[in-house]
Short mmCIF file of C-alpha atoms in Angstrom, two decimals:
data_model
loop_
_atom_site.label_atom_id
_atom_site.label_comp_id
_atom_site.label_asym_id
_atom_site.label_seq_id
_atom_site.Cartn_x
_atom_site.Cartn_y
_atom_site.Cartn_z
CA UNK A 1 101.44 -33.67 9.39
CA UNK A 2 100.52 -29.80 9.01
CA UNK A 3 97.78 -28.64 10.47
CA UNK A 4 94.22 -28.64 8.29
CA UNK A 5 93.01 -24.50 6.88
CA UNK A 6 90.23 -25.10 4.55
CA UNK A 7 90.56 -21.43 4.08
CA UNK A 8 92.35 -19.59 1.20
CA UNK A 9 95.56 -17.36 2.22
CA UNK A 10 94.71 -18.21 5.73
CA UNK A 11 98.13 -16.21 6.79
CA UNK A 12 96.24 -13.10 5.29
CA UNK A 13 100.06 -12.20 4.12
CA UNK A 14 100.42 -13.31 0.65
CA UNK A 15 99.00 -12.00 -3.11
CA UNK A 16 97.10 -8.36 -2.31
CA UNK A 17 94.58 -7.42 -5.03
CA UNK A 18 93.09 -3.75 -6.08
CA UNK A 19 89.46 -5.40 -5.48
CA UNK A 20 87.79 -4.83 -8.20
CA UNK A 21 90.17 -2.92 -9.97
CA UNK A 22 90.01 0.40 -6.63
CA UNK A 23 93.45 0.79 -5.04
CA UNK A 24 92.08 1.66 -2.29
CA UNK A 25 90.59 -2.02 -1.34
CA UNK A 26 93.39 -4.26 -1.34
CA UNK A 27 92.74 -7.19 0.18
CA UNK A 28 94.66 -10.33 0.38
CA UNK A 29 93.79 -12.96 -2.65
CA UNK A 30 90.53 -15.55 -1.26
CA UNK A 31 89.25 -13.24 0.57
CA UNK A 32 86.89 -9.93 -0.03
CA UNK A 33 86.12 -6.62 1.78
CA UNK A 34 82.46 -5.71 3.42
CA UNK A 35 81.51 -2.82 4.85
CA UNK A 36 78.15 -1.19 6.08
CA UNK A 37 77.29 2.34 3.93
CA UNK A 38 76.72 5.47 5.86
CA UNK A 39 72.89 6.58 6.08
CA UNK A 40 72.26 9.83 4.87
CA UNK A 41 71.43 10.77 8.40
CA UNK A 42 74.40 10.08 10.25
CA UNK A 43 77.34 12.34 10.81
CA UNK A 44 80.43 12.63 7.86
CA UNK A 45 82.56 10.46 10.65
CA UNK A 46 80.41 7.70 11.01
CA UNK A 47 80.39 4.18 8.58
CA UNK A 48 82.83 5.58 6.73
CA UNK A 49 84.43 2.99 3.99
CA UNK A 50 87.43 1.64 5.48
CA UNK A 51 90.50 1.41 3.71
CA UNK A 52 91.93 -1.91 2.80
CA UNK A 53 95.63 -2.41 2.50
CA UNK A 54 98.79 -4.50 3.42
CA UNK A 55 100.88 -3.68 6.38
CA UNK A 56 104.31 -5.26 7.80
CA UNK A 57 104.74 -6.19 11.38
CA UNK A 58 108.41 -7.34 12.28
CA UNK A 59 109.32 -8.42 8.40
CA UNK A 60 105.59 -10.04 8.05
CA UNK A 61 102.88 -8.70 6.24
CA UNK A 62 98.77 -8.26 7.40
CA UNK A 63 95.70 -7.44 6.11
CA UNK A 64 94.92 -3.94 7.52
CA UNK A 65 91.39 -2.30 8.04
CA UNK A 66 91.47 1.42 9.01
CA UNK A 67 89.07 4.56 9.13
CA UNK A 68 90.94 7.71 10.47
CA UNK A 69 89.15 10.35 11.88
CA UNK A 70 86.20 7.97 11.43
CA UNK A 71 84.79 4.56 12.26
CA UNK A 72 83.38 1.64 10.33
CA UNK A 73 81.76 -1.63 10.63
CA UNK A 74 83.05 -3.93 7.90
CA UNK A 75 85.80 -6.60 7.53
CA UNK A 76 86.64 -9.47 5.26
CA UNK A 77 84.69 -13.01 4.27
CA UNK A 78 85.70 -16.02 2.88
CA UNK A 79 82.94 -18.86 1.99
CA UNK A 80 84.24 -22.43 2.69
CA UNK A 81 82.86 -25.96 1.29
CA UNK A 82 81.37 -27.83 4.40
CA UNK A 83 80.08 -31.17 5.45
CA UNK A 84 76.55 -30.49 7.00
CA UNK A 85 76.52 -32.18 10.53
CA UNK A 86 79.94 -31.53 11.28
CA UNK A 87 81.80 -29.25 13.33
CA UNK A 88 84.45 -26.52 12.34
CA UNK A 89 86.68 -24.41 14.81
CA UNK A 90 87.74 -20.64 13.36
CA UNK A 91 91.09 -18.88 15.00
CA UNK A 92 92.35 -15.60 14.04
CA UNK A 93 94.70 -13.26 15.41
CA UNK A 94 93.65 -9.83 15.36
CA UNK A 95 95.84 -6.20 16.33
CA UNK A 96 94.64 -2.77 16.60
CA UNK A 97 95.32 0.66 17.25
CA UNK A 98 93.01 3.25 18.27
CA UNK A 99 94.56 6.56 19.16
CA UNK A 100 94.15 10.95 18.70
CA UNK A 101 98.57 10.87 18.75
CA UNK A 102 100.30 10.78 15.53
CA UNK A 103 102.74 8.27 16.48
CA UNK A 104 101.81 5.05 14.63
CA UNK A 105 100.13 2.50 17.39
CA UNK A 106 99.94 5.02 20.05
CA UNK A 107 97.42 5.10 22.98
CA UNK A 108 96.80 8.26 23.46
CA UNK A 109 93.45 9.01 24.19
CA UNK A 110 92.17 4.99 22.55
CA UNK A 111 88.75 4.20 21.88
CA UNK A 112 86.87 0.48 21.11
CA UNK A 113 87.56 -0.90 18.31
CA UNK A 114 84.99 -4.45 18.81
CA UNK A 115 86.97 -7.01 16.98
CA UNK A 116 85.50 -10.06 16.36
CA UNK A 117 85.20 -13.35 14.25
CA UNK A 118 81.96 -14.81 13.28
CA UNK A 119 80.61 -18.18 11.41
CA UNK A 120 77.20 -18.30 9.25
CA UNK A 121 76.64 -22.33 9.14
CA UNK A 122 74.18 -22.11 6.73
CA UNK A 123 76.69 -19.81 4.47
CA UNK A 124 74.94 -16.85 3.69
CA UNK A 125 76.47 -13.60 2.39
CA UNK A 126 74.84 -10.80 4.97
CA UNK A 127 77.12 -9.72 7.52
CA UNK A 128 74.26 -8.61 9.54
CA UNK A 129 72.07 -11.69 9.61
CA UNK A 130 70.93 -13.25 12.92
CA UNK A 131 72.32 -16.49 12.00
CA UNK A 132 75.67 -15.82 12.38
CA UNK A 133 77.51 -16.83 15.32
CA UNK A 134 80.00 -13.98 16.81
CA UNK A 135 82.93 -13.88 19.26
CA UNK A 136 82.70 -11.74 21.92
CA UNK A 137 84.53 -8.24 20.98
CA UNK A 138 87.57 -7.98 21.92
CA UNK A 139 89.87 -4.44 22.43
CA UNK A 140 93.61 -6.16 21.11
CA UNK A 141 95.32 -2.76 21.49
CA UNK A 142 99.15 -2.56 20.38
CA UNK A 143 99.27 -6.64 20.63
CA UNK A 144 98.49 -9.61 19.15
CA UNK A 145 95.40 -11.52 20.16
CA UNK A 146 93.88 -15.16 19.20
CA UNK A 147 90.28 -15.25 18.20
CA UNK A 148 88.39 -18.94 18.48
CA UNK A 149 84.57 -19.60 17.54
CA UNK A 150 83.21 -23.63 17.05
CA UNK A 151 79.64 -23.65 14.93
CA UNK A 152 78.02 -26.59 13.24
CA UNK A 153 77.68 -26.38 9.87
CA UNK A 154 73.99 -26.48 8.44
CA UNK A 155 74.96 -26.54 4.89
CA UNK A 156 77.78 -27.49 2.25
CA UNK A 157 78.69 -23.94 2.71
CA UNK A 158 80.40 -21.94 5.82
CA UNK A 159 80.77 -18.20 5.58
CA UNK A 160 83.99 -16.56 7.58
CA UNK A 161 83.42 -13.39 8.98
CA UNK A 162 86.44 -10.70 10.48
CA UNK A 163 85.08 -7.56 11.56
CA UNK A 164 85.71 -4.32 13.20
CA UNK A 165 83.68 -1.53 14.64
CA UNK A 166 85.45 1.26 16.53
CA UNK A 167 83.09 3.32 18.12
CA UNK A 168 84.80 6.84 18.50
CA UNK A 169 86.45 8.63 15.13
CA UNK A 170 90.35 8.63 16.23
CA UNK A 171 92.92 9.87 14.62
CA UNK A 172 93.95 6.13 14.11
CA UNK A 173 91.71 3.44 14.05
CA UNK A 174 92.98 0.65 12.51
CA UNK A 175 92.83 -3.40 12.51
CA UNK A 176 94.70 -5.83 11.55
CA UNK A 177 94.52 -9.69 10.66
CA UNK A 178 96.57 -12.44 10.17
CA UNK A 179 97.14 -16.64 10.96
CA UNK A 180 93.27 -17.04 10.18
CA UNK A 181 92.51 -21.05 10.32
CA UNK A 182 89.37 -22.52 9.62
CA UNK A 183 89.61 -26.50 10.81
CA UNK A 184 86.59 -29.76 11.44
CA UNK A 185 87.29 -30.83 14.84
CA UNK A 186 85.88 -34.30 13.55
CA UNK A 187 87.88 -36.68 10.87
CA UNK A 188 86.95 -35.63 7.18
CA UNK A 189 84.19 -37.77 6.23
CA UNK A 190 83.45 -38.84 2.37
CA UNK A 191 80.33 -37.91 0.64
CA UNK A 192 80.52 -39.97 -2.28
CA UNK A 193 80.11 -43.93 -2.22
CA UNK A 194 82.44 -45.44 -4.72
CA UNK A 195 81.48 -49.08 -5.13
CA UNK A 196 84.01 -51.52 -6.96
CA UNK A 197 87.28 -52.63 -5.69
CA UNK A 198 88.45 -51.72 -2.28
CA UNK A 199 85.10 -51.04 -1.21
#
């Protein structure tokens, strides 16, 4: 039996979009892009708005997330239907790059780039509310590494967070995601009562 994803293009691999119609935001089908806007008062390299497009690691493709020369706080979402009460386990493999050498994935000189996944169990749509419940940050330079958050959901409604924030403008700064999986640890229970036969 394959494993349960209650999310949408979980793989992050399949069906990029122009979100809302820029070419510069494409972002695998299900999901969509956030970012946080630059202030007025902070410096032209800081907050920029990431760009949003596919990438292909050893014949299979990724959502990537990159600011060069700059960093960003932003990522993707996905909201989920829920059962209130019960309790849902998020994985998601995340890869980075964060260097001042040209060569693509170089470490030359690397910053932080503070991945992480997050859960809102009551399913709200503000990346920066207090209700959301964050891995730790991780640094997954030039490899490959698995993500895993548990929350309870409050509501019919989860909210999926992925999120980067490098903290230095490199020449590259870039993340990317892929094999996102959104599971209840408990058996699937049913909400509606059907009385008649069987029951």
């Amino acid at each position: 039996m394959a494993a349960i994803n209650l999310l949408q293009n979980g793989s992050l691999d399949e069906h990029f979009v122009a979100y809302r119609g820029n070419d510069a935001v494409q972002v695998v089908a299900g999901w969509a892009p956030w970012w946080t806007p630059q202030r007025e008062d902070q410096p032209s390299w800081q907050n920029q708005k990431p760009d949003y497009q596919p990438v292909t690691f050893d014949g299979q493709r990724a959502q990537g997330i990159a600011s060069p020369w700059g960093t960003h706080l932003g990522g993707l979402y996905q909201q989920v239907p829920a059962a209130p009460g019960d309790r849902y386990r998020l994985q998601a493999e995340a890869h980075g790059w964060s260097s001042e050498g040209e060569t693509p994935g170089s470490q030359q000189d690397p910053g932080d780039l503070n991945v992480q996944v997050g859960l809102d169990p009551t399913g709200g749509l503000d990346p920066g509310s207090p209700l959301i419940t964050w891995h730790q940050p991780v640094q997954p330079l030039r490899r490959w590494e698995r993500l895993a958050l548990e929350v309870t959901a409050e509501t019919p409604i989860l909210t999926v967070y992925l999120k980067s924030a490098p903290n230095l403008p490199k020449r590259q700064n870039a993340v990317f995601w892929r094999q996102a999986q959104l599971a209840p640890l408990s058996a699937l229970r049913r909400h509606v009562t059907i009385v008649g036969p069987g029951d």
